[in-house]
Coordinates of C-alpha atoms and ligand atoms in Angstrom, one line a residue:
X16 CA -6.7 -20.7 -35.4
X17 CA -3.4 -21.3 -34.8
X18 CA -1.3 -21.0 -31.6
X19 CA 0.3 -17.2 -32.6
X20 CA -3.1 -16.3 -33.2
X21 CA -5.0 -17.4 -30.2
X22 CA -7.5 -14.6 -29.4
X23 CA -8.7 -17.1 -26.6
X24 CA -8.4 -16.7 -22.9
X25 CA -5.2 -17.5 -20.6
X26 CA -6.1 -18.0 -17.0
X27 CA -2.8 -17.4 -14.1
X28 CA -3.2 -20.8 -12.1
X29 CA -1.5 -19.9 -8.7
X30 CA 0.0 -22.1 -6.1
X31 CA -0.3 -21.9 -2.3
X32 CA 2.4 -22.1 0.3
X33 CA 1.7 -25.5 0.7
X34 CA 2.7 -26.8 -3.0
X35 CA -0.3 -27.1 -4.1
X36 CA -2.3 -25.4 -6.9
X37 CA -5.1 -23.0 -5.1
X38 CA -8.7 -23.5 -5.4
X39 CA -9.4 -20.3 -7.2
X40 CA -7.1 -21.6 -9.6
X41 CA -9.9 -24.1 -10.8
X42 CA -12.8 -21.6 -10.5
X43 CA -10.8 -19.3 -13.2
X44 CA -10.8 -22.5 -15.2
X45 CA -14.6 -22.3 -14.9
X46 CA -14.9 -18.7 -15.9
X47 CA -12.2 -18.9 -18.5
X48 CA -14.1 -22.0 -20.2
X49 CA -16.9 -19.4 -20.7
X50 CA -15.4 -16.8 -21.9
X51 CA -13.2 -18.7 -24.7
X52 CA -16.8 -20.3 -25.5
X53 CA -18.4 -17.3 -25.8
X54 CA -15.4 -16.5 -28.1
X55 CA -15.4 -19.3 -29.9
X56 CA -11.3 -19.9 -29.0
X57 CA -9.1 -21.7 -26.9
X58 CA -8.7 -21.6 -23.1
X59 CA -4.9 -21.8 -22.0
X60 CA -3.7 -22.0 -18.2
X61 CA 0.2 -20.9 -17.1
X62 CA 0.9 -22.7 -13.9
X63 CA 4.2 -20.1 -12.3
X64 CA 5.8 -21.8 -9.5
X65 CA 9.2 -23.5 -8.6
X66 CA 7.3 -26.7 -9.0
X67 CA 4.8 -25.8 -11.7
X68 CA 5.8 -28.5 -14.0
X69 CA 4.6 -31.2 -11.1
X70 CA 1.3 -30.2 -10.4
X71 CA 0.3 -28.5 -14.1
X72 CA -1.0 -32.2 -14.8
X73 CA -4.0 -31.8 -12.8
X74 CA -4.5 -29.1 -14.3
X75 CA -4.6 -30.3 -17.9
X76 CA -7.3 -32.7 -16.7
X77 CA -10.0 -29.8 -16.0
X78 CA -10.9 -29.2 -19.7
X79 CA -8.4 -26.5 -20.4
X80 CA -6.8 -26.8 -24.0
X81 CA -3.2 -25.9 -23.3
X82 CA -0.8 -25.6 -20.1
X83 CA 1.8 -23.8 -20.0
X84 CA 4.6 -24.3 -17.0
X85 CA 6.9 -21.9 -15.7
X86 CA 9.4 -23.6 -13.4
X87 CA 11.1 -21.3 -11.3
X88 CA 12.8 -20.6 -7.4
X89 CA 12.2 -17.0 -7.9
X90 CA 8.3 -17.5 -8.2
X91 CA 8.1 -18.8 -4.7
X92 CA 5.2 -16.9 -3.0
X93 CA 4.5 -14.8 -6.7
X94 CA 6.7 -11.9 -5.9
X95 CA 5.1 -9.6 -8.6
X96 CA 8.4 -8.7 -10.3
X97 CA 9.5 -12.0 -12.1
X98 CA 5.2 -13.4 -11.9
X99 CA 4.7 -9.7 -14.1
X100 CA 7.6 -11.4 -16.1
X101 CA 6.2 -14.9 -16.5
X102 CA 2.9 -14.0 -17.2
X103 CA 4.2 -11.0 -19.8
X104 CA 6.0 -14.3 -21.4
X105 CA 2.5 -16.6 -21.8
X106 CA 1.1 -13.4 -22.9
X107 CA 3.5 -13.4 -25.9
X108 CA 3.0 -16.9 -26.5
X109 CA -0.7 -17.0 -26.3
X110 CA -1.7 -13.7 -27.6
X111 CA -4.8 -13.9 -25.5
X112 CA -7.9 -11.5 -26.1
X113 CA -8.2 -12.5 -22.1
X114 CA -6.6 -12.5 -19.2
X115 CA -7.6 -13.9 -15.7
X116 CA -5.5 -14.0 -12.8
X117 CA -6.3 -14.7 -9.3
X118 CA -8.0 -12.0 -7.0
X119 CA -5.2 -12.9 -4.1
X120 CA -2.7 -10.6 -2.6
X121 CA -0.3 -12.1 -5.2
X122 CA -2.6 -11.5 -8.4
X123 CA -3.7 -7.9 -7.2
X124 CA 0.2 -6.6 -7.3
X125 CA 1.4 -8.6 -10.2
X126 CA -1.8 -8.2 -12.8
X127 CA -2.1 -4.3 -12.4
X128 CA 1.9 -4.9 -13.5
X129 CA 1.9 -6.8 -16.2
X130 CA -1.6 -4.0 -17.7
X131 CA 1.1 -1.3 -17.1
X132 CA 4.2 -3.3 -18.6
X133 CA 2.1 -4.0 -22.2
X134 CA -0.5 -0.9 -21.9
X135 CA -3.3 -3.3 -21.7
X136 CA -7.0 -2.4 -19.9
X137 CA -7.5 -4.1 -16.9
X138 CA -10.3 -4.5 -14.3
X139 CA -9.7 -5.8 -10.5
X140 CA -11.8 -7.8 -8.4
X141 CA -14.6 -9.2 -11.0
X142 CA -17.3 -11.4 -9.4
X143 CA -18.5 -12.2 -12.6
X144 CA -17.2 -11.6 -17.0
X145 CA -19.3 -12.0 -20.0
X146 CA -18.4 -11.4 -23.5
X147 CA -21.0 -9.1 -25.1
X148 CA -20.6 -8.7 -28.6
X149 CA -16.2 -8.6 -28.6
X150 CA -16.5 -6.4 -25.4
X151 CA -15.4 -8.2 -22.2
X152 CA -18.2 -6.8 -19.5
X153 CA -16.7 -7.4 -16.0
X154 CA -18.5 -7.1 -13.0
X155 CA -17.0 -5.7 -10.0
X156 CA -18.2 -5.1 -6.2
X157 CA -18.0 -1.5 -4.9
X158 CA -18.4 0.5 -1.6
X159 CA -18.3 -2.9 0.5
X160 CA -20.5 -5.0 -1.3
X161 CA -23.2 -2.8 -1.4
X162 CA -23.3 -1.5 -5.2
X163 CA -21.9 -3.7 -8.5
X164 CA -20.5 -2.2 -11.1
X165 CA -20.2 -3.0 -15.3
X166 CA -16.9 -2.1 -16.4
X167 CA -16.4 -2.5 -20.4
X168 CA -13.4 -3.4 -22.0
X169 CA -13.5 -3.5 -26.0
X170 CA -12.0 -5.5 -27.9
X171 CA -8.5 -5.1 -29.7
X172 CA -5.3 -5.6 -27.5
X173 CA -5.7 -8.4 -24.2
X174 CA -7.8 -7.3 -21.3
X175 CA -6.6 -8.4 -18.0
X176 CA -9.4 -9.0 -15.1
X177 CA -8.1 -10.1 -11.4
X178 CA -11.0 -12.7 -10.1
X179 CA -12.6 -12.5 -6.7
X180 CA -12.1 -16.1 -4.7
X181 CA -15.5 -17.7 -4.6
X182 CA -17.6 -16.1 -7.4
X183 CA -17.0 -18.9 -9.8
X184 CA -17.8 -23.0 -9.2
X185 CA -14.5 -25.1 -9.3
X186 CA -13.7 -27.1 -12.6
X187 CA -13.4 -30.6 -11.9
X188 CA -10.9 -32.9 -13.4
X189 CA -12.2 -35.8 -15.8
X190 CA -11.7 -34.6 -18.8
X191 CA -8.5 -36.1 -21.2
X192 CA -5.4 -35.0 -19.8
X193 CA -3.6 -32.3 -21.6
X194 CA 0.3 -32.3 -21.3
X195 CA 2.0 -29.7 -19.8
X196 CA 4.5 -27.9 -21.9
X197 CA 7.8 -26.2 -20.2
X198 CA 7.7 -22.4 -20.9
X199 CA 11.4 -21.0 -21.0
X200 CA 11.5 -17.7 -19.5
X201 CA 14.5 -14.7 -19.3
X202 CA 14.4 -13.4 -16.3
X203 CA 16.1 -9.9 -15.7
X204 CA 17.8 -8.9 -12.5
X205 CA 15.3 -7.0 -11.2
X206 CA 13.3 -10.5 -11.2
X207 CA 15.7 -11.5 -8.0
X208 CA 15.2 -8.1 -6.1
X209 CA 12.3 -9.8 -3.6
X210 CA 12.3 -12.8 -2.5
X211 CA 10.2 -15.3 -0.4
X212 CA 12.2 -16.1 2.7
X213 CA 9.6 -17.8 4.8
X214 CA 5.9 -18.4 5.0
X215 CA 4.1 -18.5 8.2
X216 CA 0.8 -19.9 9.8
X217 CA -2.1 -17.4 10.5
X218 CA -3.4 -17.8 14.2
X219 CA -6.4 -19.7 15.1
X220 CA -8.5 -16.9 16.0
X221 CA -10.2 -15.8 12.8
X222 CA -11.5 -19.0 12.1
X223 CA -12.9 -19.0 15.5
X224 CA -15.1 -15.4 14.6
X225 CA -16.6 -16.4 11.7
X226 CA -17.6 -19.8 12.6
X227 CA -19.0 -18.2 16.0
X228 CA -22.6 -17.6 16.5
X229 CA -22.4 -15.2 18.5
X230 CA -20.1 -11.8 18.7
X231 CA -19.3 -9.5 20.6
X232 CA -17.2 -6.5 19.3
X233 CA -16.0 -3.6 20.9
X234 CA -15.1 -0.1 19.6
X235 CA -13.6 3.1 21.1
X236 CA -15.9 3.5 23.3
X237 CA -13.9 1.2 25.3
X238 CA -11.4 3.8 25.9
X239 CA -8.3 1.8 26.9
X240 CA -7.2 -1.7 25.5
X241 CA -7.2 -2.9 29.8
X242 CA -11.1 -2.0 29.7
X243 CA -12.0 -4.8 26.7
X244 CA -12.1 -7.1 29.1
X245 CA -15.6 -6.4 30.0
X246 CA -16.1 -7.5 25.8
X247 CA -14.2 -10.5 26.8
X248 CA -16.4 -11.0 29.9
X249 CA -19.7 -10.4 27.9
X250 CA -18.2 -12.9 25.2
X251 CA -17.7 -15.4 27.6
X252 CA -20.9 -15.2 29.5
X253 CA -22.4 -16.0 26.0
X254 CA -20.4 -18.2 24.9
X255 CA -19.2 -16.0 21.6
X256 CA -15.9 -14.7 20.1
X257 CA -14.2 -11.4 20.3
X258 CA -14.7 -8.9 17.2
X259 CA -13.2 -5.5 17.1
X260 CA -13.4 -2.3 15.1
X261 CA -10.7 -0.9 12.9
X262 CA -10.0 1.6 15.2
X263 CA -9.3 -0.3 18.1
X264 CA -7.2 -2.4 16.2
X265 CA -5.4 0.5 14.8
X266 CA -4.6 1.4 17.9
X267 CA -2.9 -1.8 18.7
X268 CA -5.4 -2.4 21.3
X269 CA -7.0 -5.7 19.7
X270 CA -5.3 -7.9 17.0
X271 CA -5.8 -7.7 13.2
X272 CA -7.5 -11.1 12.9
X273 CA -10.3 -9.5 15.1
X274 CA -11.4 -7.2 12.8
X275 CA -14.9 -6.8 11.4
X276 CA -15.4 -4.4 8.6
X277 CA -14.7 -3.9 4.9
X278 CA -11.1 -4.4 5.6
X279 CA -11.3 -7.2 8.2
X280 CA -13.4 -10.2 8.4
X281 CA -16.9 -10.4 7.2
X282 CA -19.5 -12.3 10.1
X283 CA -22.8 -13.3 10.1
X284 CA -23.8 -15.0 13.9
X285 CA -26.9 -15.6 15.0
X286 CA -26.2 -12.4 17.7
X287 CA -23.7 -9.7 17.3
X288 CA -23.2 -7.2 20.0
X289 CA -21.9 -3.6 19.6
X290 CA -20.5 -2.3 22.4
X291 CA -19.5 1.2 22.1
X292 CA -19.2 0.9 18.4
X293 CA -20.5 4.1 16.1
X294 CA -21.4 2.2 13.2
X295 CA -19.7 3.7 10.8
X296 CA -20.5 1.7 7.1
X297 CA -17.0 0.1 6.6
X298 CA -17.7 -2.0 10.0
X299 CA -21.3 -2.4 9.3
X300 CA -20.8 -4.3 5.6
X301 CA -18.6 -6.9 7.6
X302 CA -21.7 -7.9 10.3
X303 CA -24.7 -6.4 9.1
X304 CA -25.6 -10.0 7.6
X305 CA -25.5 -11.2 11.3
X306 CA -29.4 -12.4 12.8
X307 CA -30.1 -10.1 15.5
X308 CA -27.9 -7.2 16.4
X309 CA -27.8 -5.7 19.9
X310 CA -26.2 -2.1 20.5
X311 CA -24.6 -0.5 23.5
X312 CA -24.0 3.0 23.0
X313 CA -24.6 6.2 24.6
X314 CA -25.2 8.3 21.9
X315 CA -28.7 7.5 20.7
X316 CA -27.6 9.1 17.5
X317 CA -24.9 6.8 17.1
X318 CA -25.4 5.4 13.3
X319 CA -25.7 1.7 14.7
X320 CA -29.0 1.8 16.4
X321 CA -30.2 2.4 12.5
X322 CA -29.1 -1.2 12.2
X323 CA -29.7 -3.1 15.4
X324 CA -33.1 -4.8 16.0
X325 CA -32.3 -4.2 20.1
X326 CA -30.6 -1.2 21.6
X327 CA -29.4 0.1 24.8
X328 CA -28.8 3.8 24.9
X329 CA -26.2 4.2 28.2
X330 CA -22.6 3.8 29.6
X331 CA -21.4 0.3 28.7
X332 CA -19.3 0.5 32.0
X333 CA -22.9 0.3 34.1
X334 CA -24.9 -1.8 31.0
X335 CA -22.3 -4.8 30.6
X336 CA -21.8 -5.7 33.7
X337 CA -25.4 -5.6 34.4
X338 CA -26.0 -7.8 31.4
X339 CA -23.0 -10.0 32.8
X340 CA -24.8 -10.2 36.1
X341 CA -28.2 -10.8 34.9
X342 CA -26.6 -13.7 32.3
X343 CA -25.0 -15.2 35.4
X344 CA -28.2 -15.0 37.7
X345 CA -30.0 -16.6 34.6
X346 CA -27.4 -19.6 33.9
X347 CA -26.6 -19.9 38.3
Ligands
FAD405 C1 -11.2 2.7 3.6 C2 -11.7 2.4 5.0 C3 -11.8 1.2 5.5 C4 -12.3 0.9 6.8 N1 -12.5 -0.4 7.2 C5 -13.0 -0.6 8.4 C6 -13.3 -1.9 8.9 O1 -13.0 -2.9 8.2 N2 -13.8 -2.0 10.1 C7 -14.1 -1.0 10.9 O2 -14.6 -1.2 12.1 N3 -13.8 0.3 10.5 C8 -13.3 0.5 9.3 N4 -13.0 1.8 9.0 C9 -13.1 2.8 10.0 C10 -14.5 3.4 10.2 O3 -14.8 4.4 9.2 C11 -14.7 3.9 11.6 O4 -13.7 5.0 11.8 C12 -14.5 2.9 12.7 O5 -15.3 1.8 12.5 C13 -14.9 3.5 14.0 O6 -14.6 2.7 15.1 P1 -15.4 2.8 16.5 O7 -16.8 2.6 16.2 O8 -14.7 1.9 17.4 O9 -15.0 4.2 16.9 P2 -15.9 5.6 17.0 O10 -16.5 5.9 15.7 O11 -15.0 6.6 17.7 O12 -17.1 5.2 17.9 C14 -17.0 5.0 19.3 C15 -18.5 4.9 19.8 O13 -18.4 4.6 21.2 C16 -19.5 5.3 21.9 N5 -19.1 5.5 23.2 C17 -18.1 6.2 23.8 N6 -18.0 6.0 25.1 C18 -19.0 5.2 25.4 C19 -19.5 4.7 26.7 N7 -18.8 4.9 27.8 N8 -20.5 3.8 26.6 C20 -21.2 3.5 25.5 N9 -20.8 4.0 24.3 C21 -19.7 4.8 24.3 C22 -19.5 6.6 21.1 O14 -20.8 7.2 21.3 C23 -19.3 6.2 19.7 O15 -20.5 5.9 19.0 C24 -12.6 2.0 7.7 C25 -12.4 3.3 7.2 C26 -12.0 3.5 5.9 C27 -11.8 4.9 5.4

């Protein structure tokens, strides 16, 4: 099979904001190995970054069969105009029957993109891809985490799939060392419209949560940002981190990095504390993995009681401090 004829698989390899190429970049190496097997065709890799042609080498040494580099200022960061653009380009080149591209903020603007730009099917966030008889069968997580889905894409033009960090081991190097080769790409003017101007460091703190064994988030029934201090107290008195619902943090009372729930962190502690938090499904898929959950709550309807193994049906005004107290008289 020659080169214009590849009907293989071309994985995106992605580069983080510290010049190097990013983990999931290997793990699509993994999965794309599999699927071009299961093909019976060749796995190809496009490195896109201003400094793709440096670190493409260590790529060629993971077992794919062809790397492709695309050197260029304007794919600082992956804006998804000019990535769309490069990855449109190893699309031409490769004529893939597969595409994977990273599941990061990057890959999940400029894949959907490049599926519009050419008409191709696409499916986002896959944990896991099989070829099953010329059909690419991609399995996705929905509602949370909670239920997977199949989604089939037949056979005939490429089929793009973004790849969830994590679901797929890391290809390790070893194997003979396949050269890069320089892909020339035109970029239009509307491949300059964004730009990367800066990058910045997160803040400590969400490391801090998920590594914590214990928890303690608060909700609305706080009432007023001032009044999580008594979550801060509790925290404190048992040695834990801070969590926070999604509507506290909408409400600019607690930060972003605080927040548990299908659009914040995920945490599994050995205790998590609720205090005045409902429950609602989106927070519970982000701690429901935790050991032992305790809720405050004063509504003993309140959805999280049908979770936590302890609850306390009351005024968190009068219960956490009495906790606090009670810690206090236990540790003094
Ligand atoms: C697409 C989508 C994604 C979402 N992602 C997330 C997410 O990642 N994380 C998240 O948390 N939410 C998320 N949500 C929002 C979620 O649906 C809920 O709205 C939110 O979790 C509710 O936050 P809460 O429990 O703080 O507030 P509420 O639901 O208002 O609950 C407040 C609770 O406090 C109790 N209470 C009030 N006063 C007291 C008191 N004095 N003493 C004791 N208890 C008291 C009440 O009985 C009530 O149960 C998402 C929603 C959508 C649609």
């Amino acid at each position: 099979m020659g080169s214009s004829e590849s009907g293989g698989v071309l994985i995106a390899a992605e580069v983080g904001g510290n010049g190097a190429l990013r983990p999931v970049s290997f793990e699509l190496v993994t999965a794309g190995r599999r699927l071009a097997d299961q093909l019976g065709a060749t796995l190809s890799a496009v490195v896109m970054a201003p400094n793709a042609s440096a670190v493409a080498s260590e790529l060629g040494a993971t077992g794919v069969d062809r790397v492709l580099a695309v050197d260029d200022e304007r794919l600082a960061g992956l804006p998804s105009e000019p990535a769309a653009t490069a990855l449109t380009a190893a699309i031409a080149l490769t004529k893939p029957a597969v595409v994977l591209v990273p599941g990061t903020t990057a890959g999940r603007d400029y894949a959907p993109r490049v599926a519009a730009r050419l008409g191709l099917g696409s499916a986002a966030d896959c944990v896991d891809l099989q070829i099953e008889d010329g059909t690419l069968v991609a399995v996705r997580t929905v509602l949370g985490g909670r239920l997977q889905t199949r989604v089939e894409l037949p056979a005939g033009s490429p089929r793009i799939a973004t790849v969830r960090a994590g679901s797929f081991a890391r290809a390790e190097s070893g194997a003979a060392a396949v050269e890069a080769e320089t892909l020339p790409v035109e970029f239009g003017p509307r491949d300059g419209r964004v730009t990367m101007r800066a990058t910045a460091e997160k803040p400590s703190g969400p490391t801090n949560l998920e590594a914590a064994k214990v928890v303690v988030a608060g909700g609305r029934g706080l009432k007023e940002p001032e009044k999580f201090v008594v979550v801060e107290q509790l925290a404190a008195a048992l040695g834990g981190a801070v969590g926070a619902t999604r509507a506290v943090v909408d409400a600019g009372w607690r930060p972003h990095h605080e927040q548990i729930g299908q659009t914040g962190r995920t945490v599994s502690p050995r205790l998590y504390v609720a205090v005045g938090v409902s429950g609602a499904v989106q927070h519970n898929v982000g701690m429901q993995g935790s050991d032992l959950i305790v809720a405050i709550n004063r509504d003993p309807d309140a959805p999280i009681f049908k979770i936590a193994q302890f609850g306390i049906v009351g005024d968190l005004f009068d219960v956490v401090p009495a906790v606090i107290a009670e810690l206090e008289g236990t540790v003094g």
